[in-house]
Short mmCIF file of C-alpha atoms and ligand atoms in Angstrom, two decimals:
data_model
loop_
_atom_site.label_atom_id
_atom_site.label_comp_id
_atom_site.label_asym_id
_atom_site.label_seq_id
_atom_site.Cartn_x
_atom_site.Cartn_y
_atom_site.Cartn_z
CA GLY A 3 -38.57 61.34 74.06
CA MET A 4 -36.51 60.36 71.10
CA LYS A 5 -37.64 57.65 68.70
CA SER A 6 -35.87 54.32 69.24
CA LYS A 7 -35.99 53.25 65.61
CA ALA A 8 -36.25 54.74 62.14
CA GLU A 9 -36.10 53.64 58.55
CA VAL A 10 -33.46 56.26 57.69
CA VAL A 11 -31.20 58.35 59.94
CA ILE A 12 -29.61 61.50 58.50
CA ILE A 13 -26.59 62.90 60.35
CA GLY A 14 -26.19 66.67 59.98
CA GLY A 15 -28.79 69.44 59.83
CA GLY A 16 -27.43 71.92 57.29
CA SER A 17 -28.84 72.67 53.86
CA THR A 18 -27.83 69.19 52.67
CA GLY A 19 -29.28 67.14 55.54
CA THR A 20 -32.56 69.05 55.73
CA SER A 21 -32.96 68.80 51.95
CA ILE A 22 -32.41 65.03 52.06
CA ALA A 23 -34.96 64.74 54.89
CA TYR A 24 -37.54 66.73 52.93
CA HIS A 25 -36.99 64.78 49.72
CA LEU A 26 -37.24 61.42 51.50
CA ALA A 27 -40.55 62.49 53.04
CA LYS A 28 -41.73 63.71 49.64
CA LEU A 29 -41.08 60.19 48.32
CA GLY A 30 -43.36 58.86 51.04
CA VAL A 31 -40.75 57.77 53.59
CA GLU A 32 -42.25 59.07 56.80
CA ASP A 33 -40.04 57.25 59.24
CA VAL A 34 -36.98 59.49 58.94
CA VAL A 35 -34.89 60.93 61.77
CA LEU A 36 -32.43 63.81 61.32
CA LEU A 37 -29.81 64.30 64.03
CA GLU A 38 -27.98 67.60 64.48
CA LYS A 39 -25.35 68.02 67.17
CA ASN A 40 -25.87 71.74 67.59
CA TYR A 41 -28.76 73.69 66.02
CA LEU A 42 -29.95 73.46 62.41
CA GLY A 43 -27.70 75.45 60.10
CA SER A 44 -24.98 75.91 62.71
CA GLY A 45 -22.28 74.21 60.60
CA SER A 46 -21.35 75.95 57.36
CA THR A 47 -24.81 76.74 56.07
CA PHE A 48 -25.70 79.78 58.19
CA ARG A 49 -22.21 81.18 57.59
CA CYS A 50 -22.32 81.09 53.80
CA ALA A 51 -22.49 83.90 51.26
CA SER A 52 -25.87 82.72 49.83
CA GLY A 53 -24.67 82.51 46.22
CA ILE A 54 -26.15 80.10 43.66
CA ARG A 55 -24.52 79.62 40.26
CA ALA A 56 -24.29 77.41 37.21
CA GLN A 57 -21.02 79.05 36.12
CA PHE A 58 -18.75 76.06 36.68
CA THR A 59 -15.90 74.83 34.50
CA ASP A 60 -16.82 71.17 33.97
CA GLU A 61 -19.79 69.30 32.54
CA ALA A 62 -20.88 67.54 35.76
CA ASN A 63 -21.16 70.67 37.90
CA ILE A 64 -22.68 72.75 35.11
CA LYS A 65 -25.39 70.14 34.44
CA LEU A 66 -26.19 69.67 38.12
CA GLN A 67 -26.40 73.41 38.72
CA ARG A 68 -28.41 74.11 35.59
CA TYR A 69 -30.91 71.54 36.90
CA ASN A 70 -30.77 72.99 40.41
CA ILE A 71 -31.59 76.49 39.21
CA GLU A 72 -34.20 75.58 36.57
CA LYS A 73 -35.96 72.69 38.26
CA ARG A 74 -35.38 73.21 41.96
CA TRP A 75 -34.49 76.73 43.15
CA LYS A 76 -37.04 78.46 40.92
CA HIS A 77 -39.87 76.35 42.35
CA LEU A 78 -38.68 75.81 45.90
CA SER A 79 -40.65 78.56 47.66
CA GLU A 80 -43.89 77.39 46.10
CA GLU A 81 -43.17 73.74 46.77
CA LEU A 82 -42.17 74.32 50.40
CA GLU A 83 -44.93 76.89 50.93
CA TYR A 84 -42.37 79.24 52.43
CA ASP A 85 -40.46 81.99 50.65
CA VAL A 86 -36.75 81.17 50.59
CA HIS A 87 -36.05 84.50 48.82
CA PHE A 88 -34.46 82.94 45.75
CA LYS A 89 -33.56 85.76 43.39
CA GLN A 90 -31.90 85.54 39.96
CA THR A 91 -29.54 88.44 40.42
CA GLY A 92 -26.69 86.80 38.49
CA TYR A 93 -22.99 86.16 39.03
CA LEU A 94 -20.44 88.49 37.51
CA PHE A 95 -16.87 87.21 37.19
CA LEU A 96 -14.36 89.87 36.18
CA ALA A 97 -11.16 89.45 34.16
CA THR A 98 -7.99 91.47 34.70
CA THR A 99 -5.79 89.87 31.99
CA GLU A 100 -6.10 88.63 28.38
CA GLU A 101 -5.38 85.07 29.58
CA GLU A 102 -8.37 85.25 31.89
CA ILE A 103 -10.57 86.47 29.06
CA GLU A 104 -9.52 83.41 27.05
CA ALA A 105 -10.35 81.15 30.00
CA PHE A 106 -13.73 82.89 30.44
CA LYS A 107 -14.47 82.28 26.74
CA GLN A 108 -13.73 78.56 27.11
CA ASN A 109 -15.94 78.30 30.19
CA ILE A 110 -18.74 80.25 28.51
CA LYS A 111 -18.62 77.92 25.50
CA LEU A 112 -18.97 74.89 27.76
CA GLN A 113 -21.74 76.50 29.84
CA ASN A 114 -23.66 77.54 26.70
CA LYS A 115 -23.40 73.97 25.40
CA PHE A 116 -25.44 72.82 28.39
CA GLY A 117 -27.99 75.61 28.20
CA VAL A 118 -26.47 78.07 30.66
CA PRO A 119 -26.76 81.52 29.06
CA THR A 120 -23.47 83.01 30.29
CA ARG A 121 -21.97 85.65 28.01
CA LEU A 122 -18.86 87.80 27.83
CA ILE A 123 -19.62 91.44 28.60
CA THR A 124 -17.66 94.69 28.46
CA PRO A 125 -16.65 96.69 31.55
CA GLU A 126 -19.29 99.26 30.53
CA GLU A 127 -22.02 96.62 30.58
CA ALA A 128 -20.68 95.37 33.92
CA LYS A 129 -21.05 98.87 35.32
CA GLU A 130 -24.69 98.98 34.27
CA ILE A 131 -25.26 95.81 36.28
CA VAL A 132 -23.17 96.92 39.29
CA PRO A 133 -23.31 100.75 39.26
CA PRO A 134 -20.57 101.48 41.82
CA LEU A 135 -18.12 99.00 40.17
CA ASN A 136 -14.52 100.12 39.60
CA ALA A 137 -15.01 99.16 35.95
CA GLU A 138 -11.69 100.64 34.73
CA ALA A 139 -9.82 97.92 36.60
CA PHE A 140 -11.34 95.14 34.49
CA LEU A 141 -11.09 94.02 30.87
CA ALA A 142 -14.29 91.96 30.61
CA GLY A 143 -16.90 90.05 32.58
CA ALA A 144 -18.50 86.61 32.45
CA TRP A 145 -22.17 87.24 33.19
CA ASN A 146 -24.95 84.75 33.81
CA PRO A 147 -28.16 86.58 34.73
CA GLU A 148 -29.78 83.28 35.77
CA ASP A 149 -27.38 82.67 38.67
CA GLY A 150 -28.51 84.16 41.95
CA LYS A 151 -28.89 83.85 45.68
CA ALA A 152 -31.30 82.68 48.39
CA CYS A 153 -31.56 83.09 52.14
CA PRO A 154 -29.73 80.22 53.92
CA PHE A 155 -31.78 80.70 57.10
CA ARG A 156 -35.06 80.49 55.22
CA VAL A 157 -33.92 77.51 53.14
CA VAL A 158 -32.98 75.36 56.13
CA HIS A 159 -36.11 76.41 58.00
CA ALA A 160 -38.34 75.72 54.99
CA PHE A 161 -36.90 72.24 54.34
CA ALA A 162 -37.08 71.33 58.04
CA ARG A 163 -40.60 72.68 58.50
CA LYS A 164 -41.99 70.83 55.48
CA ALA A 165 -40.14 67.64 56.40
CA ARG A 166 -41.60 67.77 59.93
CA GLU A 167 -45.07 68.35 58.51
CA MET A 168 -44.65 65.11 56.57
CA GLY A 169 -43.56 63.14 59.62
CA VAL A 170 -39.78 63.53 59.80
CA GLU A 171 -38.40 63.81 63.35
CA ILE A 172 -35.59 66.32 63.78
CA TYR A 173 -33.53 66.28 66.97
CA GLU A 174 -31.22 69.23 67.54
CA HIS A 175 -28.51 69.31 70.23
CA THR A 176 -28.16 65.57 69.65
CA PRO A 177 -24.62 64.61 68.63
CA VAL A 178 -24.14 61.22 67.02
CA THR A 179 -21.45 59.38 68.96
CA GLY A 180 -21.29 56.06 67.13
CA ILE A 181 -22.67 53.88 64.36
CA ILE A 182 -23.41 50.23 65.06
CA VAL A 183 -22.22 48.06 62.16
CA GLU A 184 -22.39 44.24 62.22
CA ASN A 185 -21.11 42.13 59.35
CA GLY A 186 -21.08 45.11 57.05
CA GLU A 187 -24.66 46.07 57.86
CA ILE A 188 -25.88 49.10 59.78
CA LYS A 189 -27.87 48.23 62.90
CA GLY A 190 -28.21 51.60 64.56
CA VAL A 191 -26.91 55.01 65.46
CA LYS A 192 -25.69 55.97 68.94
CA THR A 193 -26.36 59.42 70.32
CA GLU A 194 -25.84 61.12 73.65
CA LYS A 195 -29.56 60.61 74.24
CA GLY A 196 -29.80 56.92 73.33
CA VAL A 197 -29.67 54.51 70.41
CA ILE A 198 -31.82 54.68 67.28
CA LYS A 199 -32.14 51.36 65.46
CA THR A 200 -31.89 51.80 61.71
CA GLY A 201 -30.61 50.07 58.61
CA ILE A 202 -29.92 53.19 56.55
CA VAL A 203 -27.61 56.11 57.42
CA VAL A 204 -26.79 59.26 55.45
CA ASN A 205 -23.63 61.15 56.36
CA ALA A 206 -24.46 64.82 55.72
CA ALA A 207 -21.97 66.18 58.23
CA ASN A 208 -19.81 68.04 55.66
CA ALA A 209 -16.65 69.22 57.51
CA TRP A 210 -17.30 66.58 60.19
CA ALA A 211 -18.04 63.79 57.69
CA PRO A 212 -14.67 62.01 58.15
CA ILE A 213 -15.47 61.59 61.86
CA ILE A 214 -18.83 60.04 60.97
CA ASN A 215 -17.17 57.74 58.42
CA GLU A 216 -14.74 56.63 61.12
CA MET A 217 -17.69 55.78 63.37
CA ALA A 218 -18.85 53.40 60.63
CA GLY A 219 -15.45 51.68 60.62
CA LEU A 220 -13.91 53.53 57.68
CA SER A 221 -10.66 55.43 57.65
CA ARG A 222 -10.93 59.17 58.22
CA ASP A 223 -9.02 59.58 54.98
CA PHE A 224 -11.45 57.45 52.98
CA VAL A 225 -13.09 60.75 52.01
CA PRO A 226 -10.30 63.19 52.93
CA ILE A 227 -12.30 66.32 53.74
CA LYS A 228 -10.38 69.12 55.48
CA PRO A 229 -11.86 72.25 57.08
CA TYR A 230 -10.56 75.50 55.59
CA LYS A 231 -11.55 78.60 57.50
CA HIS A 232 -13.33 81.16 55.34
CA GLN A 233 -14.56 84.47 56.67
CA ILE A 234 -17.03 87.15 55.74
CA ALA A 235 -17.14 90.83 56.66
CA LYS A 236 -20.57 92.40 56.26
CA THR A 237 -21.38 96.09 55.98
CA GLU A 238 -24.34 98.14 57.06
CA PRO A 239 -27.18 98.22 54.50
CA ILE A 240 -26.61 100.28 51.34
CA ALA A 241 -29.19 101.41 48.77
CA PRO A 242 -30.89 98.45 47.05
CA GLY A 243 -29.75 97.40 43.58
CA GLN A 244 -26.09 98.45 43.89
CA ILE A 245 -24.28 95.09 44.08
CA GLU A 246 -27.03 92.53 43.46
CA PRO A 247 -24.92 89.88 41.63
CA LEU A 248 -22.08 88.08 43.30
CA THR A 249 -19.21 90.09 41.85
CA CYS A 250 -15.82 88.42 41.75
CA PRO A 251 -12.46 89.04 40.11
CA PRO A 252 -10.89 85.59 40.70
CA ALA A 253 -7.37 86.94 40.10
CA TRP A 254 -7.77 89.27 43.07
CA ASN A 255 -7.26 86.54 45.60
CA ASP A 256 -10.73 85.04 44.90
CA SER A 257 -12.30 88.14 46.45
CA TYR A 258 -16.03 88.75 46.07
CA VAL A 259 -18.77 91.15 47.11
CA ILE A 260 -22.54 90.63 47.06
CA GLN A 261 -25.41 92.55 48.54
CA ASP A 262 -27.28 90.41 51.05
CA GLY A 263 -30.73 89.60 49.69
CA GLU A 264 -32.24 90.13 53.15
CA ASP A 265 -31.09 93.49 54.47
CA GLY A 266 -28.99 95.02 51.68
CA GLY A 267 -25.71 94.92 53.59
CA VAL A 268 -22.65 93.94 51.55
CA ILE A 269 -21.08 90.53 52.13
CA CYS A 270 -17.34 90.66 51.43
CA GLY A 271 -15.12 87.60 51.13
CA THR A 272 -11.56 86.77 50.09
CA GLY A 273 -9.42 83.65 49.83
CA LEU A 274 -7.04 84.29 52.68
CA GLU A 275 -6.74 80.89 54.37
CA LYS A 276 -4.73 78.52 52.18
CA GLU A 277 -4.16 75.78 54.77
CA PRO A 278 -6.68 73.65 56.67
CA THR A 279 -7.55 74.56 60.25
CA SER A 280 -8.98 72.59 63.17
CA LEU A 281 -12.68 71.87 63.55
CA ASP A 282 -12.99 74.13 66.59
CA ASP A 283 -11.42 77.17 64.93
CA VAL A 284 -14.14 79.53 63.74
CA GLN A 285 -12.41 82.58 65.23
CA PRO A 286 -12.67 85.67 63.00
CA THR A 287 -9.32 87.44 62.54
CA TYR A 288 -8.11 91.00 62.10
CA ASP A 289 -5.82 89.84 59.28
CA PHE A 290 -8.85 88.82 57.32
CA LEU A 291 -10.68 92.06 57.97
CA ARG A 292 -7.74 94.10 56.68
CA GLU A 293 -7.23 91.87 53.65
CA VAL A 294 -10.88 91.62 52.62
CA LEU A 295 -11.48 95.35 52.87
CA LYS A 296 -8.42 96.06 50.76
CA TRP A 297 -9.90 93.97 47.93
CA ALA A 298 -13.55 94.95 48.44
CA THR A 299 -12.72 98.65 48.18
CA ARG A 300 -10.76 97.98 44.99
CA ILE A 301 -13.78 96.28 43.46
CA ILE A 302 -16.24 98.89 44.80
CA PRO A 303 -14.35 102.07 45.82
CA ALA A 304 -17.43 103.62 47.49
CA LEU A 305 -17.30 100.88 50.12
CA LYS A 306 -14.60 103.03 51.78
CA TYR A 307 -17.45 105.10 53.16
CA VAL A 308 -19.54 102.18 54.44
CA HIS A 309 -19.26 100.71 57.95
CA VAL A 310 -18.55 97.06 58.61
CA VAL A 311 -21.05 95.79 61.16
CA ARG A 312 -20.31 92.07 61.42
CA GLN A 313 -17.62 89.51 60.77
CA TRP A 314 -17.73 85.76 61.09
CA ALA A 315 -15.96 82.55 60.04
CA GLY A 316 -17.02 79.13 58.83
CA PHE A 317 -15.60 76.17 56.91
CA TYR A 318 -15.13 75.23 53.33
CA ALA A 319 -15.19 71.44 53.83
CA LYS A 320 -12.66 70.80 51.10
CA THR A 321 -11.82 67.60 49.27
CA PRO A 322 -8.56 67.24 47.29
CA ASP A 323 -10.37 68.11 44.02
CA SER A 324 -12.86 70.60 45.51
CA ASN A 325 -15.78 68.43 44.41
CA PRO A 326 -18.11 66.83 46.94
CA ALA A 327 -18.43 63.11 47.68
CA ILE A 328 -21.99 62.07 46.87
CA GLY A 329 -23.34 58.54 46.76
CA ARG A 330 -23.34 55.09 48.30
CA ILE A 331 -20.34 53.86 50.28
CA GLN A 332 -19.65 50.30 49.12
CA TYR A 333 -17.97 49.02 52.32
CA VAL A 334 -21.06 49.25 54.53
CA ASP A 335 -24.55 48.32 53.30
CA GLU A 336 -26.89 51.28 53.10
CA LEU A 337 -24.36 53.92 54.14
CA TYR A 338 -24.60 57.06 52.02
CA ILE A 339 -22.64 60.29 51.97
CA ALA A 340 -23.21 63.82 50.65
CA ALA A 341 -20.34 65.89 52.03
CA GLY A 342 -17.17 67.81 51.26
CA PHE A 343 -18.90 70.57 49.34
CA SER A 344 -15.72 72.67 49.21
CA GLY A 345 -17.44 76.05 49.43
CA HIS A 346 -20.38 75.46 47.08
CA GLY A 347 -22.78 73.16 48.89
CA PHE A 348 -25.60 75.55 49.67
CA MET A 349 -26.34 76.07 45.98
CA MET A 350 -26.34 72.30 45.35
CA ALA A 351 -28.53 71.28 48.28
CA PRO A 352 -31.97 70.99 46.62
CA GLY A 353 -30.87 68.72 43.75
CA VAL A 354 -28.41 66.74 45.88
CA GLY A 355 -31.12 66.08 48.48
CA GLU A 356 -33.49 64.90 45.78
CA ALA A 357 -30.84 62.70 44.15
CA ILE A 358 -29.76 61.03 47.41
CA ALA A 359 -33.38 60.43 48.45
CA GLU A 360 -34.14 58.80 45.10
CA LEU A 361 -30.93 56.75 45.22
CA ILE A 362 -31.89 55.38 48.64
CA ILE A 363 -35.49 54.55 47.74
CA LYS A 364 -35.30 53.70 44.03
CA GLY A 365 -31.64 52.85 43.50
CA LYS A 366 -31.41 55.55 40.83
CA SER A 367 -32.36 59.17 40.27
CA LYS A 368 -33.80 61.38 37.57
CA VAL A 369 -31.58 64.25 38.76
CA PRO A 370 -28.77 64.79 36.22
CA LEU A 371 -26.15 64.13 38.88
CA ASP A 372 -23.05 62.36 37.56
CA TRP A 373 -22.52 59.68 40.22
CA GLU A 374 -19.16 58.74 38.67
CA TRP A 375 -17.87 62.29 38.97
CA TYR A 376 -18.85 62.62 42.65
CA ASP A 377 -18.00 59.00 43.57
CA PRO A 378 -16.85 58.90 47.23
CA HIS A 379 -14.48 56.05 46.29
CA ARG A 380 -12.47 58.14 43.81
CA PHE A 381 -9.97 59.35 46.43
CA GLU A 382 -8.82 55.87 47.47
CA ARG A 383 -8.39 55.09 43.76
CA GLY A 384 -6.21 58.18 43.49
CA GLU A 385 -8.58 59.65 40.90
CA LEU A 386 -9.10 63.38 41.08
CA ARG A 387 -11.54 65.48 39.10
CA SER A 388 -10.54 68.82 37.63
CA ALA A 389 -10.84 71.26 40.50
CA ALA A 390 -14.22 72.92 40.74
CA PHE A 391 -13.99 76.65 41.10
CA GLN A 392 -14.73 77.31 44.76
CA ILE A 393 -16.08 80.82 45.11
CA GLY A 394 -19.58 81.02 46.60
P1 LIG B 417 -23.21 71.99 57.17
O1 LIG B 417 -24.09 73.17 57.05
O2 LIG B 417 -21.84 72.21 57.71
O3 LIG B 417 -23.98 70.93 58.04
C1 LIG B 417 -23.34 69.81 58.62
C2 LIG B 417 -23.94 69.65 59.99
O4 LIG B 417 -23.52 68.42 60.57
C3 LIG B 417 -23.54 70.75 60.96
O5 LIG B 417 -24.67 71.51 61.32
C4 LIG B 417 -22.93 69.99 62.13
O6 LIG B 417 -23.22 70.56 63.38
C5 LIG B 417 -23.54 68.62 61.96
N1 LIG B 417 -22.79 67.55 62.64
C6 LIG B 417 -21.44 67.39 62.63
N2 LIG B 417 -21.09 66.34 63.39
C7 LIG B 417 -22.25 65.82 63.89
C8 LIG B 417 -22.55 64.74 64.77
N3 LIG B 417 -21.59 63.96 65.29
N4 LIG B 417 -23.84 64.50 65.09
C9 LIG B 417 -24.84 65.28 64.59
N5 LIG B 417 -24.59 66.33 63.76
C10 LIG B 417 -23.32 66.59 63.42
N6 LIG B 417 -21.91 77.70 49.40
C11 LIG B 417 -22.68 78.11 48.37
O7 LIG B 417 -23.32 77.29 47.72
N7 LIG B 417 -22.75 79.43 48.03
C12 LIG B 417 -22.02 80.39 48.69
O8 LIG B 417 -22.12 81.56 48.35
C13 LIG B 417 -21.19 79.97 49.75
N8 LIG B 417 -20.44 80.86 50.44
C14 LIG B 417 -19.74 80.46 51.54
C15 LIG B 417 -19.04 81.42 52.28
C16 LIG B 417 -18.39 81.05 53.46
C17 LIG B 417 -17.66 82.08 54.25
C18 LIG B 417 -18.43 79.68 53.88
C19 LIG B 417 -17.77 79.28 55.17
C20 LIG B 417 -19.09 78.73 53.11
C21 LIG B 417 -19.73 79.10 51.95
N9 LIG B 417 -20.42 78.17 51.16
C22 LIG B 417 -21.18 78.59 50.10
C23 LIG B 417 -20.37 76.74 51.46
C24 LIG B 417 -21.64 76.28 52.16
O9 LIG B 417 -21.78 76.96 53.38
C25 LIG B 417 -21.60 74.78 52.42
O10 LIG B 417 -21.11 74.06 51.30
C26 LIG B 417 -22.95 74.22 52.75
O11 LIG B 417 -23.57 75.00 53.73
C27 LIG B 417 -22.84 72.79 53.21
O12 LIG B 417 -24.04 72.39 53.80
P2 LIG B 417 -24.08 71.01 54.57
O13 LIG B 417 -25.46 70.83 55.06
O14 LIG B 417 -23.50 69.96 53.70
O15 LIG B 417 -23.03 71.21 55.76
#
């Protein structure tokens, strides 16, 4: 049977929710329940491209991701006693115009300032890193060898397994249907299987987070997250070491290719869907397949000879400024949110989980996470951050 009370209830079992659960347990909070309406990872996490980068264009995201890579991802397998297959295979952004090169230089300067060793490279150097690259099509690359990838399946499993070992209860196939709030205080969480009394709730439902906020009496638009369908086409395995970094010419419709760290197939994405969709639309489309293969074969011409074996769709849970909402919600005591990751939440999950867990238990965190920048209340104040670059 399900527990009837808990100190903390986490809603959503993706990389964010399972990371929060693990980090709470690590801080000694044993009485934690995580509720997932479907199965763990079934939201965006198991549909993602696995990329992890510190190449952002603003101080807050660069600092958070530098910390995530140096202090969290590098040590995660050891800490969780389960190999999450984190590999520092880099991210390679490619420029097609002089203006882009200038923008790359500005970004590199900012990244270097915060210790991220990105550098501008020539097309020849890019071709050494990605041998089948159509190098003639590009003028330069922005290369950070410390960016990388990890296996989303292993990450969620490893967080959940360790959290359970430390006493966390995880209930899958258990949709939250309501949140009981009295006089601005949380009293419990309603599920299809019964009520769990609690005083602390974390909304880690990403694309579904506005629905959870509404359950707590807030407007759905308080944190205006919209689901944008993003798809991936994946090829049969190719020889190892061909396209190890995430390789992306942003000017080519935000298209990217990356060899899957698990089986060596090539994950191909492109920015086709420019409008939000509905939360039940994860239907892959032929339009996408045609579009993504057009771009992928321009980046890597030899992909013309490789079979596509799978295609799927998921959501970028996008906020108006493409930055997530992370922190305490002031209208309801002890209601927290970490959602709206806008296409880059997998890479942030370890540090965000640690930061939220520390915020709940200690009221502050040692994680260099800029709470102002990610403030969930910024939207109602009409304050937008500079848009975070969204690609994987
Ligand atoms: P989710 O994984 O969506 O988890 C939220 C969970 O909440 C879901 O499992 C859902 O079922 C559950 N839930 C919803 N409502 C309820 C309810 N009422 N009760 C209980 N549970 C509920 N990110 C990267 O960092 N790198 C990448 O390379 C990358 N590539 C991507 C490529 C694609 C094609 C897509 C679609 C996304 C990509 N992303 C990438 C984004 C990444 O997938 C997400 O940002 C990340 O997985 C968010 O994790 P999460 O745990 O916050 O959300």
